[in-house]
PDB file of C-alpha atoms in Angstrom:
ATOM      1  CA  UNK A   1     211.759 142.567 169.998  1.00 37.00           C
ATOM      2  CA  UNK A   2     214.268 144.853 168.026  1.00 42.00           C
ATOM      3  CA  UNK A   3     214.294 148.427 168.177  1.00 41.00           C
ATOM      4  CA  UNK A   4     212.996 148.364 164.205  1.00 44.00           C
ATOM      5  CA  UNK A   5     210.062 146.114 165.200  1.00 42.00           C
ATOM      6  CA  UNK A   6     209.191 148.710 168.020  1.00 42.00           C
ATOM      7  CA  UNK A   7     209.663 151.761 166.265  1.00 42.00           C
ATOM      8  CA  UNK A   8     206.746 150.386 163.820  1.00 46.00           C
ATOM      9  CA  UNK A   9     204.609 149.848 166.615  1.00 48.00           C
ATOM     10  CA  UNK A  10     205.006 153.044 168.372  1.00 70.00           C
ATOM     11  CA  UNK A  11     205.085 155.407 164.581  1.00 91.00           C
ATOM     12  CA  UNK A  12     201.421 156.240 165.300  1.00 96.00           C
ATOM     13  CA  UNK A  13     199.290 157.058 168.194  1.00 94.00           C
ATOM     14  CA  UNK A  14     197.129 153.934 169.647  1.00 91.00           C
ATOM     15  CA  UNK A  15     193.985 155.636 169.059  1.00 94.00           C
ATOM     16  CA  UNK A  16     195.034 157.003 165.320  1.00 96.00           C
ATOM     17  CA  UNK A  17     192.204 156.076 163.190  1.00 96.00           C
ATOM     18  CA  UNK A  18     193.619 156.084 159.778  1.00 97.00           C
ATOM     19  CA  UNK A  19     191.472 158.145 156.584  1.00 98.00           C
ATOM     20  CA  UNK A  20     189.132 155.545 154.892  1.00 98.00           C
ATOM     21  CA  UNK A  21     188.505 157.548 151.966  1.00 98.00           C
ATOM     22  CA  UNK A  22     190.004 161.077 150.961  1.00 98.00           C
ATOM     23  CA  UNK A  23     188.439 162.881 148.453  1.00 97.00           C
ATOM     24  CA  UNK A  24     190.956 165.520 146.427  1.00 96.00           C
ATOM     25  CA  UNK A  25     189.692 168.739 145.884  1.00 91.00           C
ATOM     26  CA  UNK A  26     189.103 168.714 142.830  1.00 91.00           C
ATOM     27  CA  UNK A  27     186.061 166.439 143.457  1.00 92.00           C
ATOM     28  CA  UNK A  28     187.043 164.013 140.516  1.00 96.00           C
ATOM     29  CA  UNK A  29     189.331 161.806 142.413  1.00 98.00           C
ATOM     30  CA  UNK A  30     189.909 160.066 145.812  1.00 98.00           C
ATOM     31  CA  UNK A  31     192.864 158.314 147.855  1.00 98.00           C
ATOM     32  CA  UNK A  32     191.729 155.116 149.692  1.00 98.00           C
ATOM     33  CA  UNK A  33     193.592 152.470 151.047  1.00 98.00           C
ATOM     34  CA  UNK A  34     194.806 149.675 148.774  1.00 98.00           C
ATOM     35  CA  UNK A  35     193.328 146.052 148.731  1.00 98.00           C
ATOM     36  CA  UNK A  36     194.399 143.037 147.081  1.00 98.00           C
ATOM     37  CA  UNK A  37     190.807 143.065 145.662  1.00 98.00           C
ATOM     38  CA  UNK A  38     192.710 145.987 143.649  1.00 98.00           C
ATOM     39  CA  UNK A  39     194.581 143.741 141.604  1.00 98.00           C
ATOM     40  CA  UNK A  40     192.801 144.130 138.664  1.00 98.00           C
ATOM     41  CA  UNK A  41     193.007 147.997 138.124  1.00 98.00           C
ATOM     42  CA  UNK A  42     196.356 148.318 140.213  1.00 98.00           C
ATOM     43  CA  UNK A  43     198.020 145.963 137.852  1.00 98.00           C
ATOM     44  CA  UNK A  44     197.487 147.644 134.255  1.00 98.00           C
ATOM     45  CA  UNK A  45     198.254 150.761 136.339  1.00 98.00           C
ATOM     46  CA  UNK A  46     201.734 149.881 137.906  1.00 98.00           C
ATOM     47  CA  UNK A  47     203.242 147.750 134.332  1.00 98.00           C
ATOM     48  CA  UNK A  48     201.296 150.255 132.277  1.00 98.00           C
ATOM     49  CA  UNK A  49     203.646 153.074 133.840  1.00 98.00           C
ATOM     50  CA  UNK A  50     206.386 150.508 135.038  1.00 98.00           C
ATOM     51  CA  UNK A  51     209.784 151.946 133.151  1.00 97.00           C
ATOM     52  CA  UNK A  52     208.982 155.228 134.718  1.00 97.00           C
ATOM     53  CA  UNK A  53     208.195 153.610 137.718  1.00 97.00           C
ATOM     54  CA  UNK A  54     211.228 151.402 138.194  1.00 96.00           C
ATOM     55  CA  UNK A  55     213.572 155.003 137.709  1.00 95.00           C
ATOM     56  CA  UNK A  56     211.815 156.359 140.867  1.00 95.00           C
ATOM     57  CA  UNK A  57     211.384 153.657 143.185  1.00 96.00           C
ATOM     58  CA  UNK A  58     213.854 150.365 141.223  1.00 94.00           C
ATOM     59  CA  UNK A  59     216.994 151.427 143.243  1.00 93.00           C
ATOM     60  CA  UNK A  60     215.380 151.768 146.725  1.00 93.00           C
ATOM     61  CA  UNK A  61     212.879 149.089 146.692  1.00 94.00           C
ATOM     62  CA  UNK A  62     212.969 146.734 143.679  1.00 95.00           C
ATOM     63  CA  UNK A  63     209.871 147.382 142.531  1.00 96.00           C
ATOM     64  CA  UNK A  64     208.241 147.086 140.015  1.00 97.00           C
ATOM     65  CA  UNK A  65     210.244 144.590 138.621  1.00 97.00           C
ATOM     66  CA  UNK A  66     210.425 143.918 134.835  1.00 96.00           C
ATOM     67  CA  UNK A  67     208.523 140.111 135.460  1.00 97.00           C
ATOM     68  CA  UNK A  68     206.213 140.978 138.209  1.00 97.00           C
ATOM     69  CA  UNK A  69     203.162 138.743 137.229  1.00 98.00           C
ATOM     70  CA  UNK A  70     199.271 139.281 138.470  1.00 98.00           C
ATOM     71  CA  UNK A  71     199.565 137.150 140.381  1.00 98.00           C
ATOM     72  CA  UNK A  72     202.598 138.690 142.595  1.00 98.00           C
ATOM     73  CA  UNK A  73     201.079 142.043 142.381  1.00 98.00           C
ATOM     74  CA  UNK A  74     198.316 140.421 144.220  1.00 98.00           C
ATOM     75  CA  UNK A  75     200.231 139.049 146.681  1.00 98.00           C
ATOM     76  CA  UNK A  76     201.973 142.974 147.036  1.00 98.00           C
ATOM     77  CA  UNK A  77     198.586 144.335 147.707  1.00 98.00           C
ATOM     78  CA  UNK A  78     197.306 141.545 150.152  1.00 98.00           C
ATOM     79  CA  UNK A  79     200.670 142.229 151.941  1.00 98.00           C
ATOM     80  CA  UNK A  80     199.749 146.339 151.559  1.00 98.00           C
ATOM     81  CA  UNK A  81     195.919 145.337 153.111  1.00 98.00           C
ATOM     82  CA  UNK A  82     197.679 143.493 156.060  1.00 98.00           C
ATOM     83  CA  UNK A  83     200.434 146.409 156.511  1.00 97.00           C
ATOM     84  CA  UNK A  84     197.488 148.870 156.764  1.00 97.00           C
ATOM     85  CA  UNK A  85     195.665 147.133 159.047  1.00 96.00           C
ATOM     86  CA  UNK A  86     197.943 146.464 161.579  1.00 95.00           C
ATOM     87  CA  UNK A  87     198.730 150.255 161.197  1.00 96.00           C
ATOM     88  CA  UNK A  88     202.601 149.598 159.774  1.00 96.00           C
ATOM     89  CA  UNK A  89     202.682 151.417 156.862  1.00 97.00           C
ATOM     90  CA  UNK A  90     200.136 152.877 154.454  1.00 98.00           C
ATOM     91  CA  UNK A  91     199.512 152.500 150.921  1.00 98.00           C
ATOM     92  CA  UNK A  92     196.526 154.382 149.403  1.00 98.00           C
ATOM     93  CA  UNK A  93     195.588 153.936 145.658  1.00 98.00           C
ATOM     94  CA  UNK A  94     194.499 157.340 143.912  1.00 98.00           C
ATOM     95  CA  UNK A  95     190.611 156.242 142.076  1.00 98.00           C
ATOM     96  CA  UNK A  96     188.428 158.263 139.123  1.00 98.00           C
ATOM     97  CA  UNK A  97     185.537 159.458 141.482  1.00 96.00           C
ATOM     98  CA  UNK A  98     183.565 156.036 139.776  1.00 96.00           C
ATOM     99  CA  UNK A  99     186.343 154.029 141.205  1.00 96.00           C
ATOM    100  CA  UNK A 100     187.002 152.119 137.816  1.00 97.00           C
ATOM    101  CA  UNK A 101     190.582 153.497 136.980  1.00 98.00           C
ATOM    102  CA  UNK A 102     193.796 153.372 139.574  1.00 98.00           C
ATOM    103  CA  UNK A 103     195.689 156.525 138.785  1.00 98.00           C
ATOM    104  CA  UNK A 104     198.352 156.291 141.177  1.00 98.00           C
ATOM    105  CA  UNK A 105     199.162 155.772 144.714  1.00 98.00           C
ATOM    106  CA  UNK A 106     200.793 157.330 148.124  1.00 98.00           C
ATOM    107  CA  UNK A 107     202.752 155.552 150.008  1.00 98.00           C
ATOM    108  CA  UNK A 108     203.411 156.636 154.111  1.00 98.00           C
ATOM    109  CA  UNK A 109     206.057 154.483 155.947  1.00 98.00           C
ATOM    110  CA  UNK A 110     207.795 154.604 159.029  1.00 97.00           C
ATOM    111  CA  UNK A 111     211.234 155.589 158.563  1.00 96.00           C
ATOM    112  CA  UNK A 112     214.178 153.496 157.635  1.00 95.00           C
ATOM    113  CA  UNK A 113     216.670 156.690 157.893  1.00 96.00           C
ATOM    114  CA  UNK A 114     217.250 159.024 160.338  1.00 94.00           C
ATOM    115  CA  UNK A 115     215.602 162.787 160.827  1.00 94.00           C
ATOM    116  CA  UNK A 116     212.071 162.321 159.827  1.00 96.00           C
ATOM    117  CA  UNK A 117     209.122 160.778 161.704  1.00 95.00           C
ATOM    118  CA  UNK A 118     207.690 159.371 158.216  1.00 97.00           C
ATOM    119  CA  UNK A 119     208.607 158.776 154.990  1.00 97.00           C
ATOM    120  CA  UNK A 120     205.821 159.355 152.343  1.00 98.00           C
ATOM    121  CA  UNK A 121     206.447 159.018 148.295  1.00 98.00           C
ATOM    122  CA  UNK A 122     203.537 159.415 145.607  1.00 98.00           C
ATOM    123  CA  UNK A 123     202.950 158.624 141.736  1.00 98.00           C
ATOM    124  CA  UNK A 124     200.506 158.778 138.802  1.00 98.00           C
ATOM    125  CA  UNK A 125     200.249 156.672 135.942  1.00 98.00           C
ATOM    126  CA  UNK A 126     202.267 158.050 132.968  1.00 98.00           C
ATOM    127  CA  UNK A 127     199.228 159.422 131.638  1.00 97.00           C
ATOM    128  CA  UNK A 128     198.889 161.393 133.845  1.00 98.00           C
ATOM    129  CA  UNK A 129     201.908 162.467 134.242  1.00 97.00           C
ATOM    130  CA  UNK A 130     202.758 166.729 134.437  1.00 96.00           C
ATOM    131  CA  UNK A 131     199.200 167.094 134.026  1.00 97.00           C
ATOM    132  CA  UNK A 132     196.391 168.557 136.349  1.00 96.00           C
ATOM    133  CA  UNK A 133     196.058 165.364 138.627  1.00 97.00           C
ATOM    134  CA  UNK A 134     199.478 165.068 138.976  1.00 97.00           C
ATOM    135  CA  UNK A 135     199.467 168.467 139.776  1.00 96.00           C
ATOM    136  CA  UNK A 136     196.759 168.281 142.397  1.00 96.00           C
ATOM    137  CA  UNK A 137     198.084 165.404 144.543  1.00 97.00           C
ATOM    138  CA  UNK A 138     201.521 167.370 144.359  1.00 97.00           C
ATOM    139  CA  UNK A 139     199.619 169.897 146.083  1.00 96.00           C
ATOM    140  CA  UNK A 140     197.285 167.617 147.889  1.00 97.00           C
ATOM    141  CA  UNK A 141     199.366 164.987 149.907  1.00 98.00           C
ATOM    142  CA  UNK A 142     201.910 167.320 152.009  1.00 98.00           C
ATOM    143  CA  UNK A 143     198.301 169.534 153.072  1.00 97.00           C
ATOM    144  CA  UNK A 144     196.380 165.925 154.031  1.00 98.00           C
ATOM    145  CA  UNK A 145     199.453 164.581 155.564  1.00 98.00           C
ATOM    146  CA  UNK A 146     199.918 168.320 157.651  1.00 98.00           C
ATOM    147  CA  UNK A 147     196.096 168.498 158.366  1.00 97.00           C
ATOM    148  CA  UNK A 148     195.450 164.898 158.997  1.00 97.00           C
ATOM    149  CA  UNK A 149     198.453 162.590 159.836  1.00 98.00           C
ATOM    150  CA  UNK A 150     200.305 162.729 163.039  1.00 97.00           C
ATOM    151  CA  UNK A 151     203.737 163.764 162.099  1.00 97.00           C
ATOM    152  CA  UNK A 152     206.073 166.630 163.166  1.00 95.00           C
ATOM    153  CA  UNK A 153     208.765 165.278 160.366  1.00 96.00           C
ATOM    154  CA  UNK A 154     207.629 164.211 157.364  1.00 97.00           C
ATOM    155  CA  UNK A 155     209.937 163.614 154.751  1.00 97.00           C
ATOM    156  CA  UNK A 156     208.637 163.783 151.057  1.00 98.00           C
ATOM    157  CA  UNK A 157     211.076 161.446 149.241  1.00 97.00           C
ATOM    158  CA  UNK A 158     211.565 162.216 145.909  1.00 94.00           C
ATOM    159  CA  UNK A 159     210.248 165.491 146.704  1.00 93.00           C
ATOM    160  CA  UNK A 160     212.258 167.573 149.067  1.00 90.00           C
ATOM    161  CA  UNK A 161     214.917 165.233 148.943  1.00 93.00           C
ATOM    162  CA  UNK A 162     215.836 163.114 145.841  1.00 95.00           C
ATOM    163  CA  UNK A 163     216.103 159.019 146.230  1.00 95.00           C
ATOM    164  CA  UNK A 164     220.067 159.521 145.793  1.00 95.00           C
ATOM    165  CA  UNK A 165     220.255 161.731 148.554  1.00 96.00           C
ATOM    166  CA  UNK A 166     217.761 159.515 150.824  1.00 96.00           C
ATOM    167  CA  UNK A 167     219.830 156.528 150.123  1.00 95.00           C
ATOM    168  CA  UNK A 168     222.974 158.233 151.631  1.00 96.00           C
ATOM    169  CA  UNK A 169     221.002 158.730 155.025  1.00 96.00           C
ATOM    170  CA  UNK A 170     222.287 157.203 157.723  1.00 96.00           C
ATOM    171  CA  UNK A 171     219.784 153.898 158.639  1.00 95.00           C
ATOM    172  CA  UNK A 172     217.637 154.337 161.755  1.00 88.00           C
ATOM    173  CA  UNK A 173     218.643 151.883 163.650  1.00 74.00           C
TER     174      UNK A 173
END
């Protein structure tokens, strides 16, 4: 086993018990975890919002890429469900309180640079981007992650620290 492979196994507590469903305050909206029964909102969502997208998150992680089909963004989420489950990394999709509309996600990873303890990144479709929503998760997700999440360093990337500047970290390993 590599030290990478054991890092992601030891990130959380044992007995963490992940948030099934997190309502934002506003009482409109709510983070849950992603599914690859998702596909069909998540989809529109992520190619919808994808130029934007690829500026924040292209460099780092090659996503979303200009050609990503349905059927690879199911594949994304199905790999997201597994991820979750076995507690390696999180990915929750932001709903309208009906659950009819994906509005964005958060992501929280392990981390692949040194000095935090978690790396957690967020986004809203382009429509709502700069606008109240966007506003509230800005304000939501480092409170939830404080109140909720085990962490002593979390590192908001793109956030407190820009991707450039994350990128120059020294790896963890």
């Amino acid at each position: 086993m590599t030290s990478a492979s054991l890092w992601i196994m030891t990130w959380l507590p044992a007995d963490f018990e992940h948030p099934v469903r997190v309502p934002l305050a506003d009482g409109q909206h709510f983070l849950r975890p992603i599914r690859g029964a998702d596909t069909e909102l998540d989809y529109p969502a992520v190619m919808g919002s994808r130029e934007r997208l690829w500026t924040i998150y292209g460099e780092s992680w090659g996503w979303p890429p200009a050609t990503m089909t349905y059927e690879q963004d199911l594949e994304d989420l199905l790999r997201h469900e597994a991820e979750i489950a076995a507690h390696q990394s999180f990915n929750y999709a932001l709903f309208d309180e009906a659950g009819t509309a994906l509005l964005g996600c958060v992501y929280i990873d392990p981390p692949e640079k040194a000095g935090a303890d978690a790396e957690i990144s967020w986004w809203v479709v382009d429509d709502h981007l700069g606008g109240s929503l966007e506003q509230a998760l800005d304000a939501f997700v480092p409170r939830w992650i404080a109140a909720v999440w085990p962490f002593r360093q979390p590192r908001y990337v793109g956030r407190d620290l820009s991707w450039s500047d994350w990128r120059a970290l020294p790896d963890l390993v």
